[in-house]
Short mmCIF file of C-alpha atoms in Angstrom, two decimals:
data_model
loop_
_atom_site.label_atom_id
_atom_site.label_comp_id
_atom_site.label_asym_id
_atom_site.label_seq_id
_atom_site.Cartn_x
_atom_site.Cartn_y
_atom_site.Cartn_z
CA MET A 1 -35.23 19.19 13.15
CA PRO A 2 -32.69 16.48 12.94
CA PRO A 3 -34.13 12.92 13.07
CA SER A 4 -33.68 10.77 16.10
CA CYS A 5 -31.18 8.21 16.24
CA CYS A 6 -33.93 4.98 15.17
CA GLY A 7 -34.88 7.03 12.27
CA TYR A 8 -30.95 7.20 11.47
CA LEU A 9 -30.33 3.48 11.42
CA SER A 10 -33.97 2.61 9.66
CA GLN A 11 -32.59 3.65 6.42
CA TYR A 12 -29.76 1.23 6.66
CA THR A 13 -29.72 -2.10 5.08
CA HIS A 14 -27.96 -5.31 5.79
CA HIS A 15 -24.74 -4.56 3.45
CA HIS A 16 -24.53 -1.32 5.68
CA LEU A 17 -23.94 -3.44 8.53
CA VAL A 18 -21.51 -5.95 7.18
CA VAL A 19 -19.23 -2.68 5.85
CA PHE A 20 -19.63 -1.15 9.14
CA LEU A 21 -18.29 -4.24 10.91
CA LEU A 22 -15.59 -4.85 8.17
CA THR A 23 -14.14 -1.19 8.08
CA PHE A 24 -14.57 -1.37 12.06
CA PHE A 25 -12.73 -4.23 12.85
CA SER A 26 -9.88 -3.68 9.84
CA TYR A 27 -8.82 -0.87 11.74
CA VAL A 28 -9.06 -2.47 15.10
CA LEU A 29 -6.90 -5.00 14.36
CA LEU A 30 -4.37 -2.08 12.54
CA HIS A 31 -4.41 -0.15 15.51
CA ALA A 32 -4.06 -3.28 18.01
CA SER A 33 -0.68 -4.23 16.72
CA ARG A 34 0.31 -0.32 16.32
CA LYS A 35 -0.52 -0.51 19.94
CA THR A 36 1.65 -3.12 20.68
CA PHE A 37 4.71 -1.02 20.42
CA SER A 38 3.98 1.60 22.92
CA ASN A 39 3.19 -1.31 25.07
CA VAL A 40 6.44 -3.34 25.18
CA LYS A 41 8.57 -0.16 25.44
CA VAL A 42 9.90 -0.97 28.83
CA SER A 43 10.68 -4.49 28.07
CA ILE A 44 12.43 -3.47 24.57
CA SER A 45 14.38 -0.30 26.58
CA ALA A 46 15.44 -2.86 28.93
CA GLN A 47 16.55 -5.27 26.02
CA TRP A 48 18.86 -2.74 24.76
CA THR A 49 20.23 -1.49 27.53
CA PRO A 50 22.94 -3.57 29.59
CA SER A 51 22.91 -5.37 33.24
CA PHE A 52 19.23 -6.15 32.84
CA GLN A 53 18.17 -9.37 34.06
CA ASN A 54 16.01 -11.49 31.62
CA GLY A 55 12.39 -12.69 33.46
CA SER A 56 10.74 -14.17 30.55
CA ALA A 57 9.78 -17.91 31.37
CA PHE A 58 12.14 -19.40 28.60
CA SER A 59 15.51 -18.25 29.96
CA PRO A 60 15.25 -16.54 33.23
CA GLY A 61 18.60 -16.45 34.38
CA GLU A 62 20.21 -14.98 31.10
CA THR A 63 21.48 -11.70 31.06
CA TRP A 64 21.36 -9.65 28.10
CA ASP A 65 24.53 -7.33 27.75
CA ASP A 66 25.77 -8.69 24.97
CA ASN A 67 22.57 -7.31 23.09
CA CYS A 68 22.74 -3.81 24.27
CA MET A 69 22.63 -1.21 21.60
CA PHE A 70 22.64 2.18 24.36
CA SER A 71 24.66 2.85 27.43
CA ASP A 72 22.04 3.81 29.58
CA GLU A 73 18.16 3.72 29.75
CA ARG A 74 17.87 7.40 28.91
CA ASN A 75 19.70 7.20 25.35
CA ALA A 76 17.28 3.98 24.38
CA THR A 77 13.99 6.71 25.34
CA LEU A 78 15.54 9.33 23.06
CA PHE A 79 15.79 6.22 20.33
CA LEU A 80 12.46 5.09 21.26
CA GLY A 81 10.99 8.66 20.70
CA ALA A 82 12.92 8.82 17.48
CA LEU A 83 11.16 5.88 16.05
CA ASP A 84 7.71 7.00 16.92
CA SER A 85 8.93 10.01 14.82
CA ILE A 86 9.75 8.20 12.29
CA PHE A 87 6.84 6.38 11.98
CA LEU A 88 4.43 8.91 11.95
CA PHE A 89 6.47 11.11 9.57
CA SER A 90 6.50 8.20 7.37
CA TYR A 91 3.02 7.76 8.15
CA ALA A 92 2.11 11.09 6.88
CA LEU A 93 4.25 10.93 3.87
CA GLY A 94 2.19 7.84 2.89
CA LEU A 95 -1.16 9.48 3.68
CA TYR A 96 -0.83 12.23 1.40
CA LEU A 97 -0.13 9.72 -1.38
CA SER A 98 -2.15 6.89 -0.53
CA GLY A 99 -5.39 9.12 -0.66
CA VAL A 100 -4.52 10.09 -4.07
CA VAL A 101 -4.35 6.28 -4.72
CA GLY A 102 -7.24 5.29 -3.28
CA ASP A 103 -9.13 7.47 -5.18
CA ARG A 104 -8.07 5.65 -8.32
CA PHE A 105 -7.79 2.10 -7.65
CA ASN A 106 -9.86 -0.33 -6.14
CA LEU A 107 -10.19 0.62 -2.60
CA ARG A 108 -10.52 -3.17 -1.14
CA TYR A 109 -6.89 -3.73 -2.87
CA VAL A 110 -5.47 -1.05 -1.33
CA LEU A 111 -6.70 -1.59 1.90
CA CYS A 112 -5.82 -5.39 1.93
CA PHE A 113 -2.34 -4.64 0.83
CA GLY A 114 -2.11 -2.05 3.61
CA LEU A 115 -3.41 -4.66 6.50
CA CYS A 116 -1.36 -7.61 5.23
CA GLY A 117 1.70 -6.03 4.14
CA SER A 118 1.98 -3.80 7.85
CA ALA A 119 1.42 -7.31 9.27
CA VAL A 120 4.36 -8.68 7.91
CA VAL A 121 6.63 -6.02 8.67
CA GLU A 122 5.75 -5.77 12.41
CA PHE A 123 6.65 -9.45 12.43
CA MET A 124 9.72 -8.69 11.35
CA PHE A 125 10.72 -5.93 13.59
CA GLY A 126 9.34 -7.25 16.84
CA THR A 127 9.51 -10.97 16.34
CA LEU A 128 12.59 -12.13 13.74
CA THR A 129 14.73 -9.70 14.87
CA GLU A 130 14.68 -10.68 18.38
CA TRP A 131 14.74 -14.79 17.16
CA LEU A 132 17.53 -13.89 14.99
CA HIS A 133 19.55 -11.67 17.84
CA ILE A 134 19.25 -8.74 15.12
CA TYR A 135 19.99 -5.76 17.40
CA ASN A 136 20.79 -2.66 14.43
CA VAL A 137 19.32 0.73 14.89
CA TYR A 138 19.60 1.15 10.77
CA VAL A 139 17.44 -2.22 10.45
CA TYR A 140 14.80 -0.79 13.25
CA CYS A 141 14.63 2.32 11.31
CA THR A 142 14.26 0.92 7.98
CA LEU A 143 11.66 -1.46 8.59
CA TRP A 144 9.36 1.28 10.73
CA VAL A 145 9.60 3.61 7.64
CA VAL A 146 8.10 0.60 5.69
CA ASN A 147 5.71 0.11 8.18
CA GLY A 148 4.56 3.59 8.80
CA LEU A 149 4.07 3.66 4.50
CA LEU A 150 2.14 0.46 4.58
CA GLN A 151 -0.26 1.16 7.39
CA SER A 152 -0.96 4.90 5.85
CA ALA A 153 -3.24 3.05 2.74
CA VAL A 154 -5.62 2.12 5.38
CA TRP A 155 -7.10 4.59 7.38
CA PRO A 156 -8.41 6.76 3.80
CA SER A 157 -9.48 3.49 2.22
CA VAL A 158 -11.99 2.41 5.23
CA VAL A 159 -13.43 6.11 5.53
CA ALA A 160 -13.90 6.22 1.83
CA VAL A 161 -15.30 2.98 1.93
CA MET A 162 -17.75 4.58 4.69
CA GLY A 163 -18.36 7.42 2.86
CA ASN A 164 -19.40 5.54 -0.03
CA TRP A 165 -22.08 3.41 2.20
CA PHE A 166 -23.36 6.28 4.75
CA GLY A 167 -24.80 9.38 3.43
CA LYS A 168 -24.89 12.85 4.87
CA GLN A 169 -28.13 12.35 7.52
CA GLY A 170 -26.81 11.18 10.57
CA ARG A 171 -23.09 11.14 9.68
CA GLY A 172 -21.77 12.54 12.90
CA PHE A 173 -23.29 9.75 15.23
CA VAL A 174 -22.24 6.88 12.58
CA PHE A 175 -18.84 7.89 12.40
CA GLY A 176 -18.61 8.82 15.84
CA LEU A 177 -19.47 5.67 17.11
CA TRP A 178 -17.57 4.15 13.94
CA SER A 179 -14.38 6.16 14.63
CA ALA A 180 -14.19 4.00 17.78
CA CYS A 181 -12.55 1.58 16.37
CA ALA A 182 -8.74 3.15 16.94
CA SER A 183 -9.82 3.25 20.73
CA VAL A 184 -11.22 -0.39 20.47
CA GLY A 185 -7.80 -1.30 18.79
CA ASN A 186 -6.09 0.12 21.53
CA ILE A 187 -7.41 -1.57 24.05
CA LEU A 188 -7.44 -4.87 22.45
CA GLY A 189 -3.70 -4.46 21.62
CA ALA A 190 -2.93 -3.44 25.38
CA PHE A 191 -4.55 -6.87 26.65
CA LEU A 192 -3.12 -9.06 23.92
CA ALA A 193 0.13 -7.56 24.43
CA SER A 194 -0.30 -7.75 28.48
CA SER A 195 -1.27 -11.39 28.24
CA VAL A 196 1.44 -12.50 26.82
CA LEU A 197 4.45 -10.18 27.70
CA LYS A 198 5.52 -12.69 30.33
CA TYR A 199 7.06 -14.91 27.62
CA GLY A 200 9.00 -12.20 25.75
CA TYR A 201 7.92 -8.98 24.06
CA GLU A 202 8.27 -10.99 20.79
CA TYR A 203 5.77 -13.03 21.32
CA ALA A 204 3.32 -9.66 21.78
CA PHE A 205 4.53 -8.63 18.18
CA LEU A 206 3.70 -12.48 16.92
CA VAL A 207 0.09 -12.69 17.84
CA THR A 208 -0.95 -8.91 16.70
CA SER A 209 0.50 -9.37 13.35
CA VAL A 210 -1.00 -12.98 12.62
CA ILE A 211 -4.43 -11.37 13.50
CA GLN A 212 -3.67 -8.68 11.74
CA PHE A 213 -2.77 -10.83 8.86
CA ALA A 214 -5.95 -12.85 8.54
CA GLY A 215 -8.23 -9.93 9.05
CA GLY A 216 -6.09 -7.95 5.85
CA VAL A 217 -7.59 -11.58 3.74
CA VAL A 218 -11.01 -11.62 5.46
CA VAL A 219 -11.56 -8.25 4.36
CA PHE A 220 -10.41 -9.05 0.99
CA PHE A 221 -13.01 -11.43 0.15
CA GLY A 222 -15.85 -10.17 2.20
CA LEU A 223 -15.86 -6.02 1.75
CA LEU A 224 -18.05 -4.46 -0.77
CA THR A 225 -16.44 -0.40 -1.43
CA SER A 226 -19.42 0.63 -2.69
CA PRO A 227 -23.18 -0.04 -2.99
CA LYS A 228 -22.60 0.02 -7.07
CA GLU A 229 -20.81 -3.22 -6.76
CA ILE A 230 -24.05 -5.32 -5.93
CA GLY A 231 -26.30 -2.90 -8.39
CA LEU A 232 -27.40 -0.49 -5.39
CA SER A 233 -27.77 3.22 -6.67
CA SER A 234 -30.93 4.79 -5.81
CA GLU A 235 -31.86 6.07 -2.21
CA SER A 236 -34.55 3.63 -2.14
CA GLU A 237 -32.52 0.94 -2.26
CA THR A 238 -29.47 1.79 -0.16
CA GLY A 239 -30.94 4.19 2.37
CA LEU A 240 -28.13 7.07 0.74
CA SER A 241 -27.74 8.44 -2.61
CA ALA A 242 -24.47 6.72 -3.11
CA VAL A 243 -23.30 7.74 -6.74
CA GLU A 244 -24.03 11.90 -5.85
CA THR A 245 -21.90 14.16 -3.70
CA ASP A 246 -23.64 15.23 -0.14
CA SER A 247 -25.33 18.59 -1.32
CA ASP A 248 -25.48 20.01 1.83
CA SER A 249 -22.41 18.61 3.46
CA HIS A 250 -20.16 21.68 3.64
CA ARG A 251 -23.23 23.71 5.52
CA PRO A 252 -22.28 22.48 8.92
CA LEU A 253 -18.49 23.39 8.37
CA MET A 254 -17.97 26.65 6.90
CA SER A 255 -21.17 28.18 5.14
CA ASP A 256 -24.46 29.92 6.14
CA GLU A 257 -25.07 31.74 3.02
CA GLU A 258 -26.50 28.29 1.15
CA LYS A 259 -29.40 28.31 3.78
CA GLU A 260 -30.68 31.53 2.56
CA GLU A 261 -30.95 30.28 -1.22
CA GLU A 262 -32.11 27.23 -0.21
CA GLU A 263 -35.14 29.22 1.69
CA GLU A 264 -35.89 31.40 -1.74
CA GLU A 265 -36.03 28.50 -3.56
CA GLU A 266 -38.73 27.04 -1.55
CA GLU A 267 -40.79 29.82 -1.96
CA GLY A 268 -40.11 30.14 -5.60
CA GLY A 269 -41.71 26.63 -5.93
CA GLY A 270 -40.41 23.02 -6.44
CA ASP A 271 -40.33 23.13 -10.06
CA ASP A 272 -36.54 23.30 -9.68
CA GLU A 273 -35.81 20.19 -7.61
CA VAL A 274 -37.56 17.63 -9.93
CA GLU A 275 -35.08 19.13 -12.51
CA VAL A 276 -32.45 18.24 -10.67
CA GLU A 277 -33.69 14.60 -9.86
CA ASP A 278 -33.95 14.22 -13.91
CA GLU A 279 -30.54 15.14 -14.34
CA PRO A 280 -28.36 12.47 -15.53
CA LEU A 281 -25.48 11.07 -13.30
CA PRO A 282 -22.31 11.38 -14.37
CA ALA A 283 -21.10 8.16 -16.13
CA THR A 284 -17.28 8.05 -14.54
CA PRO A 285 -16.86 10.73 -11.73
CA ARG A 286 -13.29 12.12 -11.87
CA ALA A 287 -10.60 12.38 -9.16
CA ILE A 288 -9.56 15.46 -7.83
CA THR A 289 -5.67 16.37 -7.82
CA PHE A 290 -4.16 16.41 -4.71
CA CYS A 291 -3.68 20.53 -4.86
CA GLN A 292 -7.38 20.77 -5.91
CA ALA A 293 -8.24 19.01 -2.48
CA PHE A 294 -6.04 20.63 -0.30
CA CYS A 295 -7.70 24.20 -1.32
CA LEU A 296 -11.37 22.90 -0.82
CA PRO A 297 -13.22 24.94 2.19
CA GLY A 298 -12.39 24.03 5.42
CA VAL A 299 -9.62 21.54 4.75
CA LEU A 300 -6.43 23.43 5.50
CA PRO A 301 -7.62 25.00 9.40
CA TYR A 302 -8.88 21.46 9.99
CA SER A 303 -5.61 20.05 9.08
CA LEU A 304 -3.82 22.28 11.16
CA ALA A 305 -6.03 21.80 14.17
CA TYR A 306 -6.05 18.15 13.77
CA ALA A 307 -2.17 18.35 13.35
CA CYS A 308 -2.07 19.98 17.28
CA LEU A 309 -5.08 17.98 18.41
CA LYS A 310 -2.91 14.50 17.10
CA LEU A 311 0.09 15.37 18.25
CA VAL A 312 -1.52 15.18 21.93
CA ASN A 313 -3.58 12.18 21.27
CA TYR A 314 -0.80 10.28 20.01
CA SER A 315 1.43 10.92 22.64
CA PHE A 316 -0.95 9.68 25.07
CA PHE A 317 -1.13 6.67 22.53
CA PHE A 318 2.60 6.11 22.31
CA TRP A 319 3.55 7.00 25.93
CA LEU A 320 0.94 6.78 28.35
CA PRO A 321 2.00 3.21 29.45
CA PHE A 322 5.37 4.10 29.78
CA TYR A 323 4.92 7.33 31.65
CA LEU A 324 2.64 5.18 33.98
CA SER A 325 5.23 2.61 34.58
CA ASN A 326 8.04 5.22 35.41
CA ASN A 327 6.30 7.86 37.21
CA PHE A 328 4.21 5.75 39.26
CA GLY A 329 6.51 2.70 39.68
CA TRP A 330 3.63 0.49 38.47
CA LYS A 331 4.03 -2.75 36.64
CA GLU A 332 4.41 -2.83 32.99
CA ALA A 333 1.20 -4.83 32.80
CA GLU A 334 -0.63 -3.03 35.16
CA ALA A 335 0.35 0.29 33.41
CA ASP A 336 -0.71 -1.52 29.96
CA ARG A 337 -4.76 -2.59 31.51
CA LEU A 338 -4.83 0.95 33.15
CA SER A 339 -4.15 2.83 29.72
CA VAL A 340 -6.96 1.69 28.48
CA TRP A 341 -9.33 3.89 30.29
CA TYR A 342 -7.96 6.63 28.00
CA ASP A 343 -9.49 4.98 25.05
CA VAL A 344 -12.86 4.19 26.51
CA GLY A 345 -13.28 7.79 27.36
CA GLY A 346 -12.41 8.53 23.70
CA ILE A 347 -14.92 5.52 22.54
CA LEU A 348 -17.78 7.99 24.41
CA GLY A 349 -16.39 11.16 23.54
CA GLY A 350 -16.52 10.66 19.77
CA THR A 351 -19.95 8.95 19.96
CA VAL A 352 -21.70 11.39 22.24
CA GLN A 353 -20.32 14.52 20.58
CA GLY A 354 -20.71 13.18 17.16
CA LEU A 355 -24.75 12.93 17.86
CA ILE A 356 -24.51 16.55 19.68
CA SER A 357 -23.02 18.04 16.11
CA ASP A 358 -25.83 16.05 14.29
CA LEU A 359 -28.50 17.39 16.61
CA MET A 360 -26.97 20.76 16.42
CA GLY A 361 -26.50 20.89 12.75
CA LYS A 362 -23.25 22.13 13.46
CA ARG A 363 -19.55 21.13 14.46
CA ALA A 364 -17.16 23.35 15.33
CA PRO A 365 -18.74 24.84 18.51
CA VAL A 366 -18.76 20.90 19.60
CA LEU A 367 -15.42 20.60 18.86
CA ALA A 368 -14.25 23.79 20.46
CA ILE A 369 -15.92 23.65 23.49
CA SER A 370 -14.88 19.88 24.29
CA LEU A 371 -10.74 21.14 23.31
CA ALA A 372 -11.58 23.79 26.11
CA LEU A 373 -12.71 21.37 28.66
CA ALA A 374 -9.77 18.98 27.74
CA MET A 375 -7.35 21.88 28.72
CA GLY A 376 -8.87 21.63 31.97
CA ALA A 377 -8.54 17.77 32.48
CA LEU A 378 -5.08 17.85 31.09
CA VAL A 379 -4.16 20.19 34.37
CA GLY A 380 -6.16 17.83 36.32
CA TYR A 381 -4.49 14.44 35.17
CA SER A 382 -0.94 16.19 35.16
CA ASN A 383 -1.68 16.68 38.89
CA SER A 384 -3.11 12.57 39.70
CA PRO A 385 -2.18 11.10 42.65
CA ASN A 386 -0.36 7.79 42.70
CA ASP A 387 -3.71 6.01 43.03
CA GLN A 388 -4.95 3.52 40.05
CA VAL A 389 -8.80 4.67 40.62
CA ILE A 390 -8.62 8.17 40.50
CA ASN A 391 -5.91 7.88 37.58
CA ALA A 392 -8.55 5.59 35.54
CA ALA A 393 -11.37 8.44 36.22
CA LEU A 394 -9.06 11.39 35.41
CA LEU A 395 -7.68 9.43 32.01
CA ALA A 396 -10.93 8.56 30.87
CA ALA A 397 -12.15 12.30 31.32
CA THR A 398 -9.04 13.09 29.37
CA GLY A 399 -9.75 10.76 26.95
CA PHE A 400 -13.72 11.91 26.48
CA PHE A 401 -12.39 15.54 25.62
CA ILE A 402 -9.35 15.26 23.85
CA GLY A 403 -10.04 11.67 21.88
CA GLY A 404 -13.26 12.94 20.93
CA PRO A 405 -12.99 15.62 18.73
CA SER A 406 -10.03 13.93 17.63
CA ASN A 407 -12.32 11.00 16.10
CA MET A 408 -14.67 13.49 14.61
CA ILE A 409 -12.34 15.37 12.81
CA SER A 410 -10.41 12.21 11.12
CA SER A 411 -13.80 10.64 10.70
CA ALA A 412 -16.98 12.79 10.31
CA ILE A 413 -15.27 15.94 9.38
CA SER A 414 -13.20 14.71 6.46
CA ALA A 415 -15.76 12.68 4.81
CA ASP A 416 -17.97 16.01 5.28
CA LEU A 417 -15.18 18.08 3.57
CA GLY A 418 -14.59 14.85 1.16
CA ARG A 419 -18.47 15.60 0.01
CA GLN A 420 -18.95 18.99 -0.08
CA GLU A 421 -21.03 21.24 -2.72
CA ALA A 422 -17.50 22.27 -4.29
CA LEU A 423 -16.83 18.94 -5.50
CA ARG A 424 -20.07 18.28 -7.57
CA GLY A 425 -19.13 16.77 -10.57
CA SER A 426 -15.74 14.95 -8.97
CA GLN A 427 -16.83 12.83 -6.15
CA GLN A 428 -13.77 10.82 -6.20
CA ALA A 429 -11.98 12.90 -3.52
CA LEU A 430 -12.75 11.18 0.09
CA ALA A 431 -9.85 9.03 0.34
CA THR A 432 -7.96 12.23 -0.57
CA VAL A 433 -9.30 14.27 1.63
CA THR A 434 -8.91 12.06 4.67
CA GLY A 435 -5.32 11.63 3.46
CA ILE A 436 -4.75 15.25 3.99
CA VAL A 437 -6.41 15.50 7.10
CA ASP A 438 -4.74 12.80 8.62
CA GLY A 439 -1.46 13.40 6.82
CA THR A 440 -1.27 16.94 8.42
CA GLY A 441 -2.35 15.56 11.99
CA SER A 442 0.52 12.91 11.39
CA ILE A 443 3.30 15.27 10.84
CA GLY A 444 2.29 16.95 13.61
CA ALA A 445 2.42 14.08 16.16
CA ALA A 446 5.17 13.08 14.60
CA PHE A 447 7.65 16.29 15.84
CA GLY A 448 5.50 15.52 18.79
CA GLN A 449 6.62 12.14 19.54
CA TYR A 450 10.50 13.43 19.64
CA LEU A 451 9.77 16.58 21.37
CA VAL A 452 7.91 14.29 24.05
CA SER A 453 10.82 11.96 24.86
CA LEU A 454 13.06 15.40 24.85
CA ILE A 455 11.51 17.62 26.95
CA GLU A 456 10.72 14.55 29.57
CA SER A 457 14.30 13.82 29.49
CA LYS A 458 15.62 17.60 29.99
CA LEU A 459 12.55 19.09 32.24
CA GLY A 460 10.43 16.21 33.18
CA TRP A 461 6.91 15.04 32.95
CA MET A 462 5.17 18.19 34.25
CA CYS A 463 6.72 20.21 31.07
CA VAL A 464 5.46 17.44 28.99
CA PHE A 465 1.65 18.33 30.08
CA TYR A 466 2.13 21.77 29.81
CA PHE A 467 3.07 21.27 26.22
CA PHE A 468 -0.09 19.32 25.34
CA ILE A 469 -2.00 22.01 27.32
CA VAL A 470 -0.57 24.75 24.72
CA MET A 471 -1.35 21.98 21.59
CA THR A 472 -4.45 21.73 22.71
CA GLY A 473 -5.71 25.55 22.50
CA GLY A 474 -3.77 25.70 19.29
CA SER A 475 -6.44 23.63 17.84
CA ILE A 476 -9.01 25.39 19.32
CA LEU A 477 -7.22 28.55 17.49
CA PHE A 478 -7.11 27.17 14.18
CA ILE A 479 -10.87 26.08 14.14
CA SER A 480 -11.95 29.61 15.52
CA PRO A 481 -12.46 31.05 11.69
CA LEU A 482 -15.16 27.85 10.95
CA LEU A 483 -16.63 28.60 14.90
CA PHE A 484 -17.31 32.35 14.50
CA LYS A 485 -19.18 31.44 11.38
CA GLU A 486 -21.16 29.07 12.33
CA VAL A 487 -21.76 30.83 15.70
CA ARG A 488 -22.98 33.40 13.39
CA ALA A 489 -25.00 31.07 11.24
CA MET A 490 -27.23 29.64 14.28
CA TRP A 491 -27.68 33.48 15.83
CA ARG A 492 -29.06 34.33 12.45
CA ASP A 493 -31.23 31.10 12.33
CA ARG A 494 -32.09 32.06 15.95
CA GLN A 495 -33.41 35.47 14.88
CA ALA A 496 -35.06 34.51 11.86
CA LEU A 497 -37.14 32.17 13.86
CA GLN A 498 -38.36 34.72 16.65
CA ARG A 499 -39.25 36.83 13.61
CA GLN A 500 -41.50 34.22 12.48
CA LEU A 501 -43.09 33.80 15.60
#
């Protein structure tokens, strides 16, 4: 019987809390600055097209005809979609590389380099170019490629640090709660951007980039990447076996034979367990190669499923304020605030579904049910009336069923995959596996962002939502082999229990 939530939490020390908060807020700040771009797209599009009257407090009577980069709003919108795709392609490439780097170098250095470097580039992209009146397609593209590469160093690092401190027990709940960092960052970024947008979109970039840089400095001086840094390595000291892999972390994901072997060992006596405990720990754990990590059980199907799911999730992330403003005619600041309800639903979805998966001991069935309900939620939201209350409720439901599975795959399941039995003797794989899963997801999202802008300009928003429904169904298809295996294991467990009764 899985332990209760109180049982999960009682094993942790104040060091775990500090690590949880520092990694949580480091990614909150990163996502807040990333969200800024999507929140100010209407202002940027207007800046890049002619005949727009500046409504800022500093120069209300100035027209921006001399600054235009595109002849009309449609071309500006297509370029915004291209920038999203450029960012995500570079982000995906960086994830494949930074995951390998994170398993070989100090995670604190890699994390802080990504945070501070990205903050500098975002300041140059959104603030410095506006102050210096630099409006050039190649400058924007180059800066956004560099930004994607730098930001890719953050997620594999924070997941690896969390995996070092938090063991298998209760991982779904802990990582489900912790993975709300992206949604909290989206909410923070939306409110920061809407608060200063009246002064000009460049000040939204300025505020978030300065805060992110400061957060990177705090993390550099305060984060402990592993219990071994303070001499904690035993289970009694840390609440987890920090220097061992999770011997059962693969069971909820893709295997049902190990349980039978374990029952046979228990029937034969506990002598073998004592021998395992007395075995010396490896002095220098080896980092596995990229190809070895990619071939681990469960990595490929979850990576492909995440590619489809992240396409949908990031389309909401990048385009939701723009959609609300253009489709319903709401003010940009109102659209920014309304869009946070999608993230509220994602926070609740990741936490609740992570807890349920812990109690069940299975991940795939929870994901499949949520994604099936997400398809219905997308149909409902695509037909939302021009009412902010109803729209917010439908957004929260959509975020619950889409954001929840997305958070689970990118955090708890990635940690499961990076700690499975196949890695015994080579524990340095968490960052590499996380980079593969998130990198593959980002490739799917990169293709999706340009497709969203293209489909919307040619066919309208309703066809965009049909596209989202198809991609959500694709996620279910890719995890179906794991789903069947886990359902079969549950059925066999139930039959064994009935025979005992």
